[in-house]
């Protein structure tokens, strides 16, 4: 059981690292972890192990470009429903009470990806009401991905200008953990985007500038480029064009370094 929990935790850490770094050398690790958790689940026939296996299988399908690894899997919606049935059959199981939110996150991710709006919003509301406590699920899912998807959901609904006011209530007393770089970065990007969409461009620029100063992006160059481009746009909206050009020159140098062998896209 502990082995399976460790595998899930390691999988989520690597998933967050891949999302933040864009490092394709990490991709071969995921089928290996998938196979290992499947072997353990098949060996011991535990419903707990099956749930951990399903979380990994669903996450690979939703968040990773690994079609070959999932070609023999059941449809994702079937795996989601199977997991839902297991959790419902053991309502007093403490670990399942905790994993309920993780499953809601995966349901939301599935319906968001496939643009099934009515079902998406059902799980959106469940998750949105759990922030910032949902950040404590960072060992069972890439929880801050929800914030990036939330921005997309609000843009689709034409209400992205509502994000900023919501944050006052949701995150007023929350202090993110900077050592958890992928989730911290997503959180700060979310705050910056929320400010940007209500035309608080100086605030967005301040958040992004502080993020760059707070975090060492040596292992996350893809995200560094993304944040700096957003910062340059924010400076431009503040009419601080010289600062914007300085940031863009920094991005150009970074891309040139990364593209020395012509492989960076």
Tab-separated table of C-alpha atoms in Angstrom:
chain	number	residue	atom	x	y	z
A	1	UNK	CA	0.000	0.000	0.000
A	2	UNK	CA	2.767	2.451	0.934
A	3	UNK	CA	4.585	1.557	-2.267
A	4	UNK	CA	1.523	2.467	-4.330
A	5	UNK	CA	1.074	5.754	-2.477
A	6	UNK	CA	4.730	6.597	-3.102
A	7	UNK	CA	4.332	5.774	-6.787
A	8	UNK	CA	1.324	8.071	-7.079
A	9	UNK	CA	3.157	10.889	-5.286
A	10	UNK	CA	6.191	10.453	-7.532
A	11	UNK	CA	3.961	10.403	-10.616
A	12	UNK	CA	2.265	13.664	-9.646
A	13	UNK	CA	5.610	15.363	-8.942
A	14	UNK	CA	6.934	14.299	-12.340
A	15	UNK	CA	3.707	15.384	-14.046
A	16	UNK	CA	3.975	18.838	-12.479
A	17	UNK	CA	7.652	19.013	-13.414
A	18	UNK	CA	6.917	18.082	-17.027
A	19	UNK	CA	4.090	20.621	-17.254
A	20	UNK	CA	6.364	23.372	-15.915
A	21	UNK	CA	9.577	22.475	-17.733
A	22	UNK	CA	8.340	21.062	-21.035
A	23	UNK	CA	11.233	18.620	-20.725
A	24	UNK	CA	10.399	15.742	-23.068
A	25	UNK	CA	13.107	13.560	-21.542
A	26	UNK	CA	10.666	13.026	-18.657
A	27	UNK	CA	8.021	11.414	-20.865
A	28	UNK	CA	9.457	7.851	-20.826
A	29	UNK	CA	9.116	7.818	-17.020
A	30	UNK	CA	5.320	7.907	-17.103
A	31	UNK	CA	4.675	4.602	-18.930
A	32	UNK	CA	7.158	2.982	-16.515
A	33	UNK	CA	5.240	4.278	-13.495
A	34	UNK	CA	1.967	3.271	-15.139
A	35	UNK	CA	3.228	-0.279	-15.646
A	36	UNK	CA	4.603	-0.520	-12.112
A	37	UNK	CA	1.365	0.539	-10.421
A	38	UNK	CA	-0.576	-1.855	-12.697
A	39	UNK	CA	1.669	-4.752	-11.673
A	40	UNK	CA	1.167	-4.010	-7.974
A	41	UNK	CA	-2.598	-3.642	-8.425
A	42	UNK	CA	-2.882	-6.902	-10.350
A	43	UNK	CA	-0.742	-8.755	-7.807
A	44	UNK	CA	-2.617	-7.797	-4.644
A	45	UNK	CA	-6.181	-7.179	-5.938
A	46	UNK	CA	-6.977	-4.297	-3.591
A	47	UNK	CA	-9.640	-1.697	-4.345
A	48	UNK	CA	-7.305	0.952	-2.886
A	49	UNK	CA	-4.597	-0.041	-5.338
A	50	UNK	CA	-7.108	0.012	-8.178
A	51	UNK	CA	-8.026	3.593	-7.312
A	52	UNK	CA	-4.362	4.671	-7.333
A	53	UNK	CA	-3.864	2.906	-10.654
A	54	UNK	CA	-6.926	4.615	-12.120
A	55	UNK	CA	-5.766	8.064	-10.997
A	56	UNK	CA	-2.472	7.559	-12.825
A	57	UNK	CA	-4.141	6.143	-15.956
A	58	UNK	CA	-6.648	8.999	-16.122
A	59	UNK	CA	-3.955	11.632	-15.544
A	60	UNK	CA	-1.801	10.260	-18.362
A	61	UNK	CA	-4.769	10.372	-20.726
A	62	UNK	CA	-5.773	13.918	-19.774
A	63	UNK	CA	-2.453	15.694	-19.346
A	64	UNK	CA	0.294	13.916	-21.290
A	65	UNK	CA	0.991	13.354	-25.013
A	66	UNK	CA	1.353	9.593	-24.642
A	67	UNK	CA	-1.236	8.002	-26.905
A	68	UNK	CA	0.796	4.829	-27.285
A	69	UNK	CA	0.859	4.287	-23.512
A	70	UNK	CA	-2.947	4.384	-23.226
A	71	UNK	CA	-3.969	2.679	-26.473
A	72	UNK	CA	-5.107	-0.485	-24.656
A	73	UNK	CA	-6.814	1.297	-21.750
A	74	UNK	CA	-10.551	1.468	-21.254
A	75	UNK	CA	-12.218	4.770	-22.222
A	76	UNK	CA	-11.381	7.473	-19.684
A	77	UNK	CA	-15.015	8.048	-18.777
A	78	UNK	CA	-15.354	4.351	-17.919
A	79	UNK	CA	-12.295	4.532	-15.652
A	80	UNK	CA	-13.711	7.623	-13.983
A	81	UNK	CA	-17.042	5.889	-13.404
A	82	UNK	CA	-15.298	2.786	-12.056
A	83	UNK	CA	-13.362	4.926	-9.573
A	84	UNK	CA	-16.529	6.753	-8.567
A	85	UNK	CA	-18.214	3.401	-7.863
A	86	UNK	CA	-15.336	2.228	-5.653
A	87	UNK	CA	-15.356	5.428	-3.617
A	88	UNK	CA	-19.146	5.270	-3.234
A	89	UNK	CA	-18.976	1.671	-2.026
A	90	UNK	CA	-16.705	2.642	0.879
A	91	UNK	CA	-18.158	5.898	2.243
A	92	UNK	CA	-16.437	5.566	5.633
A	93	UNK	CA	-12.974	5.012	4.194
A	94	UNK	CA	-10.942	8.034	5.315
A	95	UNK	CA	-8.541	7.941	2.371
A	96	UNK	CA	-11.467	7.947	-0.040
A	97	UNK	CA	-12.975	10.961	1.669
A	98	UNK	CA	-9.746	12.748	0.791
A	99	UNK	CA	-9.512	11.306	-2.725
A	100	UNK	CA	-13.061	12.414	-3.534
A	101	UNK	CA	-11.733	15.875	-4.395
A	102	UNK	CA	-8.995	14.377	-6.533
A	103	UNK	CA	-11.616	12.432	-8.474
A	104	UNK	CA	-13.710	15.585	-8.886
A	105	UNK	CA	-10.606	17.277	-10.324
A	106	UNK	CA	-10.180	14.486	-12.862
A	107	UNK	CA	-13.861	14.564	-13.835
A	108	UNK	CA	-13.573	18.326	-14.319
A	109	UNK	CA	-10.391	17.905	-16.365
A	110	UNK	CA	-12.081	15.346	-18.603
A	111	UNK	CA	-15.210	17.399	-19.267
A	112	UNK	CA	-13.182	20.603	-19.676
A	113	UNK	CA	-10.893	18.949	-22.221
A	114	UNK	CA	-13.853	17.683	-24.242
A	115	UNK	CA	-15.845	20.939	-23.840
A	116	UNK	CA	-18.854	19.266	-22.228
A	117	UNK	CA	-19.933	22.466	-20.512
A	118	UNK	CA	-22.849	21.358	-18.331
A	119	UNK	CA	-20.978	18.424	-16.800
A	120	UNK	CA	-17.794	20.493	-16.547
A	121	UNK	CA	-19.539	23.164	-14.466
A	122	UNK	CA	-20.941	20.576	-12.071
A	123	UNK	CA	-17.417	19.628	-11.010
A	124	UNK	CA	-16.093	23.149	-11.397
A	125	UNK	CA	-18.351	24.373	-8.608
A	126	UNK	CA	-17.348	21.508	-6.309
A	127	UNK	CA	-13.654	22.296	-6.753
A	128	UNK	CA	-13.906	26.068	-6.773
A	129	UNK	CA	-15.627	25.991	-3.394
A	130	UNK	CA	-12.730	24.004	-1.945
A	131	UNK	CA	-9.975	26.505	-2.635
A	132	UNK	CA	-7.495	27.152	-1.143
A	133	UNK	CA	-7.785	23.854	0.810
A	134	UNK	CA	-7.584	21.950	-2.456
A	135	UNK	CA	-3.889	22.891	-2.686
A	136	UNK	CA	-3.241	20.263	0.007
A	137	UNK	CA	-4.038	17.598	-2.597
A	138	UNK	CA	-0.757	18.252	-4.399
A	139	UNK	CA	0.435	14.682	-3.746
A	140	UNK	CA	-2.574	13.056	-5.472
A	141	UNK	CA	-3.141	15.451	-8.384
A	142	UNK	CA	-1.619	18.477	-10.107
A	143	UNK	CA	-4.082	20.656	-8.247
A	144	UNK	CA	-3.065	24.115	-9.499
A	145	UNK	CA	-3.839	23.042	-13.060
A	146	UNK	CA	-7.414	23.754	-12.051
A	147	UNK	CA	-6.596	27.478	-11.772
A	148	UNK	CA	-5.258	27.586	-15.337
A	149	UNK	CA	-8.346	25.726	-16.562
A	150	UNK	CA	-10.520	28.103	-14.557
A	151	UNK	CA	-9.119	31.036	-16.525
A	152	UNK	CA	-9.996	29.208	-19.749
A	153	UNK	CA	-13.491	28.430	-18.462
A	154	UNK	CA	-14.148	32.070	-17.551
A	155	UNK	CA	-12.841	33.300	-20.913
A	156	UNK	CA	-15.178	30.874	-22.688
A	157	UNK	CA	-18.061	32.294	-20.641
A	158	UNK	CA	-16.983	35.896	-21.238
A	159	UNK	CA	-16.616	36.605	-17.523
A	160	UNK	CA	-12.853	36.678	-17.057
A	161	UNK	CA	-13.259	40.071	-15.389
A	162	UNK	CA	-14.934	38.269	-12.462
A	163	UNK	CA	-11.762	36.428	-11.449
A	164	UNK	CA	-10.149	39.315	-9.600
A	165	UNK	CA	-12.992	39.975	-7.168
A	166	UNK	CA	-13.428	36.262	-6.474
A	167	UNK	CA	-9.799	35.982	-5.413
A	168	UNK	CA	-10.298	38.431	-2.565
A	169	UNK	CA	-12.657	36.014	-0.857
A	170	UNK	CA	-10.946	32.761	-1.839
A	171	UNK	CA	-7.267	33.553	-1.262
A	172	UNK	CA	-7.360	36.379	1.276
A	173	UNK	CA	-5.616	34.357	4.010
A	174	UNK	CA	-3.703	31.921	1.814
A	175	UNK	CA	0.101	31.871	1.575
A	176	UNK	CA	1.419	29.522	-1.117
A	177	UNK	CA	4.454	27.320	-0.570
A	178	UNK	CA	7.267	28.586	-2.787
A	179	UNK	CA	9.192	25.320	-2.547
A	180	UNK	CA	6.406	23.625	-4.534
A	181	UNK	CA	7.494	25.437	-7.690
A	182	UNK	CA	4.988	24.102	-10.278
A	183	UNK	CA	1.935	24.810	-8.113
A	184	UNK	CA	3.350	28.121	-6.863
A	185	UNK	CA	4.018	29.284	-10.427
A	186	UNK	CA	0.487	28.402	-11.569
A	187	UNK	CA	-0.982	30.213	-8.578
A	188	UNK	CA	0.982	33.396	-9.305
A	189	UNK	CA	0.195	33.208	-13.036
A	190	UNK	CA	-3.471	32.910	-12.100
A	191	UNK	CA	-3.299	36.004	-9.873
A	192	UNK	CA	-1.496	37.957	-12.591
A	193	UNK	CA	-4.051	36.946	-15.225
A	194	UNK	CA	-6.898	37.889	-12.880
A	195	UNK	CA	-5.407	41.378	-12.449
A	196	UNK	CA	-4.710	41.695	-16.180
A	197	UNK	CA	-8.321	40.975	-17.150
A	198	UNK	CA	-9.589	43.870	-15.023
A	199	UNK	CA	-6.955	46.155	-16.561
A	200	UNK	CA	-4.843	46.299	-13.424
A	201	UNK	CA	-1.752	46.023	-15.602
A	202	UNK	CA	0.748	47.428	-13.058
A	203	UNK	CA	-0.424	44.847	-10.512
A	204	UNK	CA	-0.097	42.030	-13.044
A	205	UNK	CA	3.414	43.207	-13.935
A	206	UNK	CA	4.377	43.412	-10.260
A	207	UNK	CA	3.179	39.859	-9.574
A	208	UNK	CA	5.091	38.484	-12.578
A	209	UNK	CA	8.254	40.440	-11.817
A	210	UNK	CA	8.247	39.213	-8.221
A	211	UNK	CA	7.666	35.665	-9.422
A	212	UNK	CA	10.744	35.845	-11.664
A	213	UNK	CA	12.798	37.165	-8.754
A	214	UNK	CA	11.442	34.606	-6.267
A	215	UNK	CA	11.917	31.437	-8.291
A	216	UNK	CA	15.000	29.948	-9.892
A	217	UNK	CA	13.923	28.887	-13.372
A	218	UNK	CA	17.102	27.019	-14.296
A	219	UNK	CA	15.193	23.762	-14.688
A	220	UNK	CA	12.015	25.402	-16.014
A	221	UNK	CA	13.063	27.499	-19.040
A	222	UNK	CA	9.807	26.907	-20.903
A	223	UNK	CA	7.809	28.458	-18.065
A	224	UNK	CA	10.367	31.257	-17.675
A	225	UNK	CA	9.792	32.229	-21.311
A	226	UNK	CA	6.019	32.089	-20.893
A	227	UNK	CA	6.080	34.300	-17.800
A	228	UNK	CA	8.465	36.819	-19.335
A	229	UNK	CA	6.293	37.153	-22.442
A	230	UNK	CA	3.294	37.814	-20.198
A	231	UNK	CA	5.392	40.352	-18.264
A	232	UNK	CA	6.415	42.117	-21.486
A	233	UNK	CA	2.747	42.370	-22.491
A	234	UNK	CA	1.835	43.753	-19.058
A	235	UNK	CA	4.623	46.363	-19.263
A	236	UNK	CA	3.409	47.351	-22.727
A	237	UNK	CA	-0.111	47.875	-21.407
A	238	UNK	CA	1.424	50.191	-18.785
A	239	UNK	CA	3.222	52.104	-21.581
A	240	UNK	CA	6.561	50.966	-20.149
A	241	UNK	CA	7.950	50.030	-23.536
A	242	UNK	CA	11.623	50.134	-22.617
A	243	UNK	CA	11.057	47.593	-19.842
A	244	UNK	CA	9.008	45.478	-22.233
A	245	UNK	CA	11.817	45.490	-24.820
A	246	UNK	CA	14.372	44.544	-22.163
A	247	UNK	CA	12.267	41.535	-21.185
A	248	UNK	CA	11.756	40.547	-24.823
A	249	UNK	CA	15.502	40.702	-25.474
A	250	UNK	CA	16.018	38.418	-22.482
A	251	UNK	CA	13.470	35.988	-23.932
A	252	UNK	CA	15.175	36.091	-27.331
A	253	UNK	CA	18.524	35.188	-25.747
A	254	UNK	CA	16.933	32.357	-23.794
A	255	UNK	CA	15.257	30.910	-26.888
A	256	UNK	CA	18.513	31.162	-28.837
A	257	UNK	CA	20.316	29.247	-26.087
A	258	UNK	CA	17.650	26.554	-26.011
A	259	UNK	CA	17.450	26.337	-29.793
A	260	UNK	CA	21.163	25.874	-30.378
A	261	UNK	CA	20.448	22.439	-31.869
A	262	UNK	CA	17.237	23.546	-33.595
A	263	UNK	CA	14.967	21.396	-31.412
A	264	UNK	CA	13.064	24.020	-29.414
A	265	UNK	CA	9.528	24.802	-30.581
